Coordinates of C-alpha atoms and ligand atoms in Angstrom, one line a residue:
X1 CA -103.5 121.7 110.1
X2 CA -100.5 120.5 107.8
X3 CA -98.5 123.2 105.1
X4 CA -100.1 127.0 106.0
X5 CA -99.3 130.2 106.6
X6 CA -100.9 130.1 109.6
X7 CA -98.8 127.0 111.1
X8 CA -96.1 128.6 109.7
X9 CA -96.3 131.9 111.7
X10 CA -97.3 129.6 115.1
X11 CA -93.7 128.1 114.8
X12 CA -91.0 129.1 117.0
X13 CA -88.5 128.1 114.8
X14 CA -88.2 127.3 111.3
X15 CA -88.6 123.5 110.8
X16 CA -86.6 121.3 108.6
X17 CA -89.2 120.2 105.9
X18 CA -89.6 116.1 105.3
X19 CA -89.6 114.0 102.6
X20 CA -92.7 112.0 102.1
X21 CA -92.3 108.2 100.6
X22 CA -94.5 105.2 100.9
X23 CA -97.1 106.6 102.2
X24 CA -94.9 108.2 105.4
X25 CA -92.7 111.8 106.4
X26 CA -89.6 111.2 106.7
X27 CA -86.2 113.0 107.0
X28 CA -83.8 113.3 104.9
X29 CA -80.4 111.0 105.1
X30 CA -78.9 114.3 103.9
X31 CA -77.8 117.3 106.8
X32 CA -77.3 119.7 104.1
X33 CA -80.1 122.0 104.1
X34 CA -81.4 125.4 102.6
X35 CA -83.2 128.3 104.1
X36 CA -86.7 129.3 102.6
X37 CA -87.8 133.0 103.5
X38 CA -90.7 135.0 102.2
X39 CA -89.0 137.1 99.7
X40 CA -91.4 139.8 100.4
X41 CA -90.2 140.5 103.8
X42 CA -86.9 138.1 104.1
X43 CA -88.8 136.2 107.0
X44 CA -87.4 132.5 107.6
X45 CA -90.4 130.3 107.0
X46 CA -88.4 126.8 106.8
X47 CA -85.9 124.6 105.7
X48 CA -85.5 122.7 103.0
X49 CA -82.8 119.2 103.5
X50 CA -80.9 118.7 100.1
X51 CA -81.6 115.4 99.2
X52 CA -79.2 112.9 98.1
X53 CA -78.6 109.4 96.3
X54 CA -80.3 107.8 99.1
X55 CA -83.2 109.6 99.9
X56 CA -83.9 109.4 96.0
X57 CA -83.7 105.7 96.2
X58 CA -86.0 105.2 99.1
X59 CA -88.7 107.5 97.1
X60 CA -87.9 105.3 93.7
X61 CA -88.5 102.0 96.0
X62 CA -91.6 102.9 97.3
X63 CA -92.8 104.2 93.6
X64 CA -91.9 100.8 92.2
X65 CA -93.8 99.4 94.7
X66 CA -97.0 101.0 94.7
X67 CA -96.9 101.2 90.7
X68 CA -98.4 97.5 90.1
X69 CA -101.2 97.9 92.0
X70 CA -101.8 101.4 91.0
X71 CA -101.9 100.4 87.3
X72 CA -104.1 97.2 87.7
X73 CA -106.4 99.4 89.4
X74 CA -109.4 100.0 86.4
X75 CA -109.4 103.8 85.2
X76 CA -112.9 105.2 86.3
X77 CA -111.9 103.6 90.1
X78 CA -108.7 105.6 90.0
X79 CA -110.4 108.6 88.7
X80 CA -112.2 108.4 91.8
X81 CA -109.3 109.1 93.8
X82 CA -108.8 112.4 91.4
X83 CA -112.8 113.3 92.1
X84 CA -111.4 113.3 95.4
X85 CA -108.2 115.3 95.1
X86 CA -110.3 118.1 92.8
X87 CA -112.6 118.6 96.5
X88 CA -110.0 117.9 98.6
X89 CA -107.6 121.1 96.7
X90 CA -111.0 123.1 96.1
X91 CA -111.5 123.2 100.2
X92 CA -108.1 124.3 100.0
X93 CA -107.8 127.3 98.0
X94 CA -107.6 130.5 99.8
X95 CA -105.2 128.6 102.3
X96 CA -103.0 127.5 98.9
X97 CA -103.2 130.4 97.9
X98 CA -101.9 131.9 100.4
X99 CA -98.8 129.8 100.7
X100 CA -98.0 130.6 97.4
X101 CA -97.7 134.2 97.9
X102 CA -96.0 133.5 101.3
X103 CA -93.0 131.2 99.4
X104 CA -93.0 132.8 96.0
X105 CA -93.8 136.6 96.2
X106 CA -96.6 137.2 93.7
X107 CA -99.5 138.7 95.2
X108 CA -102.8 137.0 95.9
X109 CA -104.5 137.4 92.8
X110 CA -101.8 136.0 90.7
X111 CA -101.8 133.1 93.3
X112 CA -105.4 132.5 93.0
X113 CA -104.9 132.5 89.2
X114 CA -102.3 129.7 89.7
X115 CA -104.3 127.4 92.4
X116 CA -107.5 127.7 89.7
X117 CA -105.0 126.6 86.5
X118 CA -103.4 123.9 88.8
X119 CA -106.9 122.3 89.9
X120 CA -107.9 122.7 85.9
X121 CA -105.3 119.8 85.7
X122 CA -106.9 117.8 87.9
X123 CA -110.4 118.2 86.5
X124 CA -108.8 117.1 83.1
X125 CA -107.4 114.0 84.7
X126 CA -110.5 113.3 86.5
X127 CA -111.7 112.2 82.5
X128 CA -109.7 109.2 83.2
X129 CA -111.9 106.5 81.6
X130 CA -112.3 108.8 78.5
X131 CA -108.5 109.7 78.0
X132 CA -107.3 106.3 78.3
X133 CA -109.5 104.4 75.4
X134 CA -107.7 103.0 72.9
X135 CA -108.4 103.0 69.1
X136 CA -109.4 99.9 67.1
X137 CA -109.9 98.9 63.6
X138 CA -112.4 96.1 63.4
X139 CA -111.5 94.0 59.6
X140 CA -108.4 95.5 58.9
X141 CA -107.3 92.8 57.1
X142 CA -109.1 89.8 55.9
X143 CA -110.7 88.5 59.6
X144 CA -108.2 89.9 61.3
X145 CA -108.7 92.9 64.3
X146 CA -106.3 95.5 65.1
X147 CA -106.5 97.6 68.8
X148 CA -104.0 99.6 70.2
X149 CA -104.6 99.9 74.2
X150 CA -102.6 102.0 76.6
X151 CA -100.8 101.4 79.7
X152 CA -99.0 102.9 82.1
X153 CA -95.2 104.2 82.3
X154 CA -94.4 102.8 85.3
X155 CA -92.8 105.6 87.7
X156 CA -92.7 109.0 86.6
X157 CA -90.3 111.8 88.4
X158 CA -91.7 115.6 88.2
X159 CA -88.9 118.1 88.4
X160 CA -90.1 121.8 89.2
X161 CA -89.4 125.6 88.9
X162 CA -89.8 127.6 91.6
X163 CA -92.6 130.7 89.5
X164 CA -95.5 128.0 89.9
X165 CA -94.7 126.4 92.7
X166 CA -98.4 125.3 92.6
X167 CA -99.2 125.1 89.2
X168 CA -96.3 123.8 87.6
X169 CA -96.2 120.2 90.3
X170 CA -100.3 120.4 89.0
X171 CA -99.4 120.0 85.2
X172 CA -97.5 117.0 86.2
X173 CA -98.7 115.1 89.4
X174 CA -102.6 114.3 88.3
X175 CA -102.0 113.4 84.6
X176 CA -99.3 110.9 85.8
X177 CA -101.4 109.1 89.0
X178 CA -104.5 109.1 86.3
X179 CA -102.7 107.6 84.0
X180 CA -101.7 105.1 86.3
X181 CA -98.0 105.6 86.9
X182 CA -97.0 106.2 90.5
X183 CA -95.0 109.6 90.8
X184 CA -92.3 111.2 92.6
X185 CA -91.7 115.4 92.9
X186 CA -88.7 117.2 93.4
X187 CA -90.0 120.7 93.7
X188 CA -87.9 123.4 93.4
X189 CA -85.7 124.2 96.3
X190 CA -86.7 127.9 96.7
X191 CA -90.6 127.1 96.7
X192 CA -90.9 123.9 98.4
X193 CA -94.0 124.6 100.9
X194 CA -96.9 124.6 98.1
X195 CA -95.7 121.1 97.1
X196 CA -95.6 120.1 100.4
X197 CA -98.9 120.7 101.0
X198 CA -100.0 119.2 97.6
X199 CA -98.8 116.0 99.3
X200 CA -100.3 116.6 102.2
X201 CA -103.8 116.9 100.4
X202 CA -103.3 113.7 98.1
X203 CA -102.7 111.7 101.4
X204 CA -106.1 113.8 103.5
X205 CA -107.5 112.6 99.8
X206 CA -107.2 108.8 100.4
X207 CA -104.0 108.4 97.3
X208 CA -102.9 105.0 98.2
X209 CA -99.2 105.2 99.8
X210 CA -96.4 104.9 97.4
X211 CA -98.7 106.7 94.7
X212 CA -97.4 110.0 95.5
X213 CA -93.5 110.6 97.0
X214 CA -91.8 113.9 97.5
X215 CA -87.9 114.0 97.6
X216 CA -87.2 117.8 98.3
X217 CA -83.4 118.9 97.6
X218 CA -81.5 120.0 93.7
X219 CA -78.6 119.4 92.1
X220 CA -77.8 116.0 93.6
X221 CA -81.6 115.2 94.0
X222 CA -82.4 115.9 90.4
X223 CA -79.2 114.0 89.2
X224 CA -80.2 111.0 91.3
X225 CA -83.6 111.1 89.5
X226 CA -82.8 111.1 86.1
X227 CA -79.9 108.8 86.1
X228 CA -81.9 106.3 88.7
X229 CA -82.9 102.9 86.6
X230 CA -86.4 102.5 89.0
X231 CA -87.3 105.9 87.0
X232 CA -89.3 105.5 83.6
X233 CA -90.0 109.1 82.7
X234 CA -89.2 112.7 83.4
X235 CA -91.0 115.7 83.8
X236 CA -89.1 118.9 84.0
X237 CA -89.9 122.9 84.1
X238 CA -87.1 125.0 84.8
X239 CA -84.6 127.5 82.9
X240 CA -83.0 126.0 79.1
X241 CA -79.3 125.7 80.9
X242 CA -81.3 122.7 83.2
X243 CA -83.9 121.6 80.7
X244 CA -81.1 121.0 78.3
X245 CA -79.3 118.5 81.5
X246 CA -82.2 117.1 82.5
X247 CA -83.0 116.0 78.5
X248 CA -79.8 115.0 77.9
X249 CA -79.0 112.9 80.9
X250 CA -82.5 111.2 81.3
X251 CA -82.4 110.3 77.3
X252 CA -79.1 108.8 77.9
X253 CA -80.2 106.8 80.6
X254 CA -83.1 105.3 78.6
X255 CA -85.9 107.5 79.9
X256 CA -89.0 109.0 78.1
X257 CA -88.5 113.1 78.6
X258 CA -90.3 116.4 78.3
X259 CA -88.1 119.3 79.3
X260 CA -89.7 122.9 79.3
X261 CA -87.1 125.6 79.3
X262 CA -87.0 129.1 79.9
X263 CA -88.7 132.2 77.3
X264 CA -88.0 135.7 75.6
X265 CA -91.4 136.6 74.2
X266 CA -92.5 139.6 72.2
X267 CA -95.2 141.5 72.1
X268 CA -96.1 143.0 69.3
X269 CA -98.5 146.4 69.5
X270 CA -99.9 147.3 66.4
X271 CA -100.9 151.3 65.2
X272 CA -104.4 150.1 65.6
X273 CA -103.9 147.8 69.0
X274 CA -107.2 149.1 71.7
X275 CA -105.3 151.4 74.2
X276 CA -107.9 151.0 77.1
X277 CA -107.7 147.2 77.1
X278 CA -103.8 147.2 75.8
X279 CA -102.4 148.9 78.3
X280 CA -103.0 147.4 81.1
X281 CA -102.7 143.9 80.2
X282 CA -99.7 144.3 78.8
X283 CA -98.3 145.8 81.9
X284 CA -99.7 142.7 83.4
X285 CA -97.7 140.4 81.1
X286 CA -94.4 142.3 81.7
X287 CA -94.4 143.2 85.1
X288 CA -96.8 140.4 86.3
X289 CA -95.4 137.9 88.7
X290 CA -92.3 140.2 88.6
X291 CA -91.7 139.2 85.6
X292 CA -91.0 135.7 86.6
X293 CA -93.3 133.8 84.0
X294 CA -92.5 131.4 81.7
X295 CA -95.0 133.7 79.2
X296 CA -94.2 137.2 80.3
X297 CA -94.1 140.0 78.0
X298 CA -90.3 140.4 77.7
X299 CA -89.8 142.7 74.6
X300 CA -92.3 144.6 73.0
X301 CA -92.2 145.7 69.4
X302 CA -94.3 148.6 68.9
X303 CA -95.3 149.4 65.4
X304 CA -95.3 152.9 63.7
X305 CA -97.6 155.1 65.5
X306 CA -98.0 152.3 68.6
X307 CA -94.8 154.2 69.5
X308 CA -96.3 157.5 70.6
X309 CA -99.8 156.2 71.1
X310 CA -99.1 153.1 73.4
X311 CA -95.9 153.9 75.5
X312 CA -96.7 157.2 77.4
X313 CA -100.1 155.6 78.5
X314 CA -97.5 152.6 79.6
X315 CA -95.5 154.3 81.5
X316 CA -98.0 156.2 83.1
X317 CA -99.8 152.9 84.1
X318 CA -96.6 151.1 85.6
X319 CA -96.7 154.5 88.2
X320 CA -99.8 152.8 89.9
X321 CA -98.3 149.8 90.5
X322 CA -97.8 149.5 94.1
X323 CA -95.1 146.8 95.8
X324 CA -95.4 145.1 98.8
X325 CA -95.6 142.0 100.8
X326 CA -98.5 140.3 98.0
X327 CA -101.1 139.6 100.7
X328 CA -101.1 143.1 102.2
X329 CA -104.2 145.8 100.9
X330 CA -103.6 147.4 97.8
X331 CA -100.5 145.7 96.8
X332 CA -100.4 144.6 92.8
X333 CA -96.7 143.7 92.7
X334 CA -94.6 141.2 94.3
X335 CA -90.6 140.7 94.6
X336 CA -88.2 138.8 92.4
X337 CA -87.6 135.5 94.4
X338 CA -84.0 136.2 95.9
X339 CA -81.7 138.8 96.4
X340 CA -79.0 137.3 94.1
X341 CA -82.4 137.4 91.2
X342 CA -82.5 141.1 91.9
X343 CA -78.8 141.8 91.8
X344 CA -79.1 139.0 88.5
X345 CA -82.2 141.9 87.0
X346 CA -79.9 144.7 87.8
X347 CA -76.9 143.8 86.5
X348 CA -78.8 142.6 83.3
X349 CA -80.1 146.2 83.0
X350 CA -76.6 147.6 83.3
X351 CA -75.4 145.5 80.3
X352 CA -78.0 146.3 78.4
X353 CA -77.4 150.2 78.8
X354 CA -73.7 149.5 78.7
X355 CA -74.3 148.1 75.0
X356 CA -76.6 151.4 74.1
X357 CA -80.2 150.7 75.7
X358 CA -81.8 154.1 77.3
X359 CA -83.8 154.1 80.1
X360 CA -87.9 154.8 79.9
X361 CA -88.1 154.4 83.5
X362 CA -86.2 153.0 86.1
X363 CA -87.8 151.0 88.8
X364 CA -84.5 149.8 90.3
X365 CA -83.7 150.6 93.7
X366 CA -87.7 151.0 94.5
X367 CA -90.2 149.6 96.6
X368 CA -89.8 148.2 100.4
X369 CA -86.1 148.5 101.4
X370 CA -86.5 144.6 102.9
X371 CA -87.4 142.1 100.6
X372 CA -86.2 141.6 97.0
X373 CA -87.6 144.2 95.2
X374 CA -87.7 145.8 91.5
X375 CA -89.9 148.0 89.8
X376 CA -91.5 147.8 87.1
X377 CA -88.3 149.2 84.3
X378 CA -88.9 150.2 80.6
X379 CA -86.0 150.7 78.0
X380 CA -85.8 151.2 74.9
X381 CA -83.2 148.8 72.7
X382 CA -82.0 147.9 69.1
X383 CA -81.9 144.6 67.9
X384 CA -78.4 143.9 68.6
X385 CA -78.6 144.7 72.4
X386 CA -77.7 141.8 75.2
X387 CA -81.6 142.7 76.4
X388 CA -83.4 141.5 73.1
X389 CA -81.5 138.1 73.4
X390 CA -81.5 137.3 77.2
X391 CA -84.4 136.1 79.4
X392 CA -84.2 138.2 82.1
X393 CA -86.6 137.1 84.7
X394 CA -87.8 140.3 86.2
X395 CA -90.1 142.7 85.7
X396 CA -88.3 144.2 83.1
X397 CA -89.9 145.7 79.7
X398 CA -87.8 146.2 76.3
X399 CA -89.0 148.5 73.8
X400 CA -87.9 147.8 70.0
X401 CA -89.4 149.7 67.2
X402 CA -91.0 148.3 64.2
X403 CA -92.0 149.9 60.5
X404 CA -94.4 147.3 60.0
X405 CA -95.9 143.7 61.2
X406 CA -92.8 142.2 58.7
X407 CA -90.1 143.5 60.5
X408 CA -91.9 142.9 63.7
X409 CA -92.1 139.4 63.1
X410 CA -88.7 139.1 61.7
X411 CA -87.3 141.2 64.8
X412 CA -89.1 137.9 67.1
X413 CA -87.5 135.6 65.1
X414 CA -84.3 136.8 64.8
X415 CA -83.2 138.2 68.0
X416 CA -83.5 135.4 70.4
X417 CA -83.5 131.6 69.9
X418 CA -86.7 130.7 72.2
X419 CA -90.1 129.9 71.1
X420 CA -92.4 129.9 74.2
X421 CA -95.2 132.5 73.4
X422 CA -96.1 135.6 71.8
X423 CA -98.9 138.5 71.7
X424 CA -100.2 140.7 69.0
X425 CA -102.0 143.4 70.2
X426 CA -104.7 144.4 67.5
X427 CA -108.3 146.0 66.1
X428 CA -107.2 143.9 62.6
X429 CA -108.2 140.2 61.8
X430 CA -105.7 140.1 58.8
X431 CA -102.5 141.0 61.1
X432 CA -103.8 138.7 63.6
X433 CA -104.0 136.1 61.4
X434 CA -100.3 136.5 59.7
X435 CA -99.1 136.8 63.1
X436 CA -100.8 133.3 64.1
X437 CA -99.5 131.6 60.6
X438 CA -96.0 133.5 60.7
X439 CA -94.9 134.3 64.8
X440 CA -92.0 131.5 65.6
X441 CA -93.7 130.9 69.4
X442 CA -95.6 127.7 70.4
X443 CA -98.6 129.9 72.5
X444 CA -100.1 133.0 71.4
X445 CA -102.1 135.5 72.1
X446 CA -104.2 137.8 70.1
X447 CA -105.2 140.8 72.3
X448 CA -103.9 138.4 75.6
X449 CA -101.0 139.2 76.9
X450 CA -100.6 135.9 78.8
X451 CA -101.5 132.9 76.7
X452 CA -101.5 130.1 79.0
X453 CA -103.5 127.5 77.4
X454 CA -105.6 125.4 80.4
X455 CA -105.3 122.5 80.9
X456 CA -107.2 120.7 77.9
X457 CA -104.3 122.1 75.6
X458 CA -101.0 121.1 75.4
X459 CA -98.7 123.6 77.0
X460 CA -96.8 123.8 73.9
X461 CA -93.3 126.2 73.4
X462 CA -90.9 125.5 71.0
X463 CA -87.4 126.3 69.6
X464 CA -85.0 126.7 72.8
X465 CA -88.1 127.0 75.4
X466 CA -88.7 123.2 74.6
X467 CA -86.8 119.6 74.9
X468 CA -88.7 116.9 73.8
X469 CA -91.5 115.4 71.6
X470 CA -94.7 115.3 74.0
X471 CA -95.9 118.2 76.0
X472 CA -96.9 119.0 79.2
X473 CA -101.1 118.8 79.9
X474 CA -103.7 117.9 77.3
X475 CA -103.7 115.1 75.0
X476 CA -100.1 115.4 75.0
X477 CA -99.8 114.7 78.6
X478 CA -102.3 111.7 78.6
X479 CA -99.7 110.3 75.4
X480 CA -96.5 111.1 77.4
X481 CA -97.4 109.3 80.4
X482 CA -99.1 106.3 79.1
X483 CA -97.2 103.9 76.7
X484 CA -99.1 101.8 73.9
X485 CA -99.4 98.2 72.7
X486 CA -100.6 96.8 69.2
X487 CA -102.7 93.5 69.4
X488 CA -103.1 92.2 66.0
X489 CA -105.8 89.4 66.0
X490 CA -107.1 86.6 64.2
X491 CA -109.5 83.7 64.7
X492 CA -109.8 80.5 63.3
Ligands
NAD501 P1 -84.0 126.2 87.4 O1 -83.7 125.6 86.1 O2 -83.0 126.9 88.1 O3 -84.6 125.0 88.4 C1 -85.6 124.1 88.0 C2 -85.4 122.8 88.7 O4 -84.1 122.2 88.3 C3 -85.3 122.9 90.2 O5 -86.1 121.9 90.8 C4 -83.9 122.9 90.6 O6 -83.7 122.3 91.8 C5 -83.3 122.0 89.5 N1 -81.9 122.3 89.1 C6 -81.3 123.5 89.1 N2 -80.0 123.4 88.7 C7 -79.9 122.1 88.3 C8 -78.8 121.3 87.7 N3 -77.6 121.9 87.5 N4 -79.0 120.0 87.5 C9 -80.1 119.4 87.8 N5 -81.2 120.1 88.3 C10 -81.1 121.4 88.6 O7 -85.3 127.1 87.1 P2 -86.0 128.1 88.1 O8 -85.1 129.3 88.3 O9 -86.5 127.4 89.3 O10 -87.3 128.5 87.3 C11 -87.3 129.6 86.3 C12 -87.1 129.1 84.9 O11 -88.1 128.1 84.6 C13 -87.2 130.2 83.9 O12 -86.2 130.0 82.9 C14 -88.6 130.0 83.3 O13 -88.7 130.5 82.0 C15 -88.6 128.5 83.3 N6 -90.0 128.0 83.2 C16 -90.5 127.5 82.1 C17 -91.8 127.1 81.9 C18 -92.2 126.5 80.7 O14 -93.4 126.1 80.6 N7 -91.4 126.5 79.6 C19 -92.6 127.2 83.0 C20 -92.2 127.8 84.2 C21 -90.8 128.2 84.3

């Protein structure tokens, strides 16, 4: 029955998790290990082994050797194997689904929303044959041809965050096989059981063995990753401290590398923004996940009248949200991931009201008493306060106050230094369209409070929330994980 909740609950302890290279489960050389509870009700579910030097070097072994074979294979034959995955993860769903609200916290919708965006990927990568052509100019010189064909990387290494433990592996894993690079993932250590069963799935799927590794572990792991020779390119998700490593240390060590870092983004609700829809959406995007997205509403402006229109309504709304274990009845919001991310939240707040933020509502110290719980918490702040700078990573809602969409905009780019996304909340085409040509974010939303593009776009932040050239999904993905030759020709 592999990774699920289900075989999870039927254990009579928590098991040590495995690593999975060439095509096999094995343990870990490593004794260090981590415990993995729900963080909903503090419930062991497993442990994850800490990887080291070793383990990493086995996984990079078996990449190497599966990646010849794996490239040579011709593109619509490979997409076959992704055909396969896509039925193989579909059958899986409501089980996935599951696991992710078991291991991460957010409750089941928010899961299923994840499992859907992650298979997305993998109907994009099933367009193989398509992504891979080249481009050729026939005559562009005097009887000579030019063509530019693509090839793969070699051996990729995904490196993940623990907010999507589903989705986030998904951006990476498909894109890379498809593209015909062999791939290793380090999940993150605090969400390791949706990977796991990923792996699981792309072996039940037929993936040929060496294709697909998984080295579970961090610090050390990660290090032995992106300094590792055998490794050609790095994908990483995580917070800016890491993506700004991981970029560093994989450039350095001659490796192609796209590091997405971590996000403050604003909303901004106009005078004219439609309360019915507004309202409740951007609840969503602040206190959504907890709070723990890489695109959640952090601060939101509100804009003359939106002050006394919008927030009340707000307010009122975040009094229905209910917290809880996220696959129990009724419950629409989850826990922050640890207890040391709660005590993180809390002491956050206390800064900010430390440096003159006043409190809206207070949802610490609410919810269950076990598990790591916040509520949903509103303050109001100026410009200059620790809360309009700091991603906070919790569901945690900052109010600043705005004349106009000019000081609005300025107020987003000003006060923090990250550039992931960014909302306006409008009835007017004209301010939707200077805050499309003027906001400082990478992915907006107009009247959407989480603009996650799917999978045919690139996922694209900016500024501080983004290390590199190439991003994750889309064309950008199919560009960063295949690398490109030149034939010039000529016949005589
Ligand atoms: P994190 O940076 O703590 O961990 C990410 C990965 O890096 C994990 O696999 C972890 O094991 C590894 N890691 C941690 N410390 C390391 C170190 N010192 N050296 C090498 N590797 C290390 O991030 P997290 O807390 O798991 O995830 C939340 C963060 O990820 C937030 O900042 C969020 O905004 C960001 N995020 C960004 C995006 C995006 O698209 N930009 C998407 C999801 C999450």
């Amino acid at each position: 029955m592999g990774m699920t909740i289900e075989a999870l609950a039927a254990q009579k302890a928590p098991a040590t998790l495995k690593n999975f290279i060439g095509g096999a489960w094995v343990a870990s050389t490593s004794s260090e290990k981590l415990v993995v509870p729900n963080p909903a009700t503090e419930q062991p579910l497993a442990y994850v082994p800490l990887s080291n030097a070793a383990d990493v070097a086995a996984a990079v072994a078996a990449a190497r050797a599966a990646a010849h074979e794996w490239g040579e294979m011709p593109p619509p034959e490979r997409a076959g194997y992704l055909f396969k995955l896509r039925e193989a993860l579909l059958d899986n769903r409501d089980a996935l689904t599951k696991l992710v609200t078991t291991e991460n916290g957010k409750v089941y919708s928010d899961a299923a929303g994840e499992v859907r965006r992650g298979i997305e990927v993998v109907d994009f990568a099933c367009g193989a044959p398509t992504l891979l052509m080249g481009q050729n100019l026939d005559q562009v010189s005097r009887g000579i041809d030019s063509e530019m064909v693509r090839f793969p990387v070699g051996v990729v290494a995904g490196i993940t965050p623990f907010n999507f433990p589903f989705m986030v592996p998904m951006w990476m894993l498909p894109l890379a096989i498809a593209c015909g690079n062999s791939f290793i993932l380090k999940p993150s250590e605090r969400t390791p059981l949706s990977s796991q069963r990923i792996i699981e799935i792309c072996a039940e799927a037929g993936i040929p063995a060496g294709v697909v590794n998984l080295v579970h572990g961090a610090v050390e792991t990660v290090t032995g990753l992106v300094t590792h020779p055998g490794v050609d390119a790095i994908s990483f998700v995580g917070s800016e401290r890491v993506a700004r490593i991981v970029y560093e240390t994989a450039a350095k060590n001659g490796k192609r590398v796209q590091a997405l870092g971590g996000a403050k983004n604003h909303i901004i609700a106009m005078p004219d923004a439609v309360l019915e829809q507004s309202v409740p959406n951007i609840a969503e995007s602040a206190f959504g996940n907890a709070g723990q997205r890489c695109l959640a509403g952090s601060v939101l402006t509100v804009v003359g009248e939106a002050r006394e229109r919008l927030l009340p309504k707000l307010v009122e709304h975040a009094e229905t949200i209910k917290m809880g274990f996220g696959l129990d009845e009724g419950v629409t919001l989850g826990p922050v991931i640890r207890g040391e991310a709660r005590d993180r939240v809390h002491r956050l707040v206390d800064e900010g009201l430390a440096a003159g933020a006043t409190m809206i509502r207070d949802g610490r110290g609410t919810g269950p008493s076990t598990g790591y719980f916040v509520g949903p918490t509103m303050l109001n702040i100026d410009e200059g306060s620790p809360l309009a700078r700091e991603e906070i990573f919790g569901p945690v809602l900052s109010v600043l106050y705005a004349k106009d969409l000019d000081e609005a905009l300025r107020l987003m780019a000003e006060t923090n230094e990250y550039g992931n996304a960014g909302s306006i909340y409008t009835a007017s085409g004209r301010a939707a369209r200077e805050f499309k040509r003027r906001a400082t974010s990478g992915m907006l939303g107009v009247n959407v409070g989480v603009a996650a593009p799917m999978a045919f776009f690139p996922f694209s932040g900016r500024r501080k929330s983004f290390f590199g050239d190439l991003h994750a999904t889309g064309r950008d993905g199919v560009e960063f994980y295949t690398t490109k030759k030149v034939i010039t020709s000529r016949w005589f």
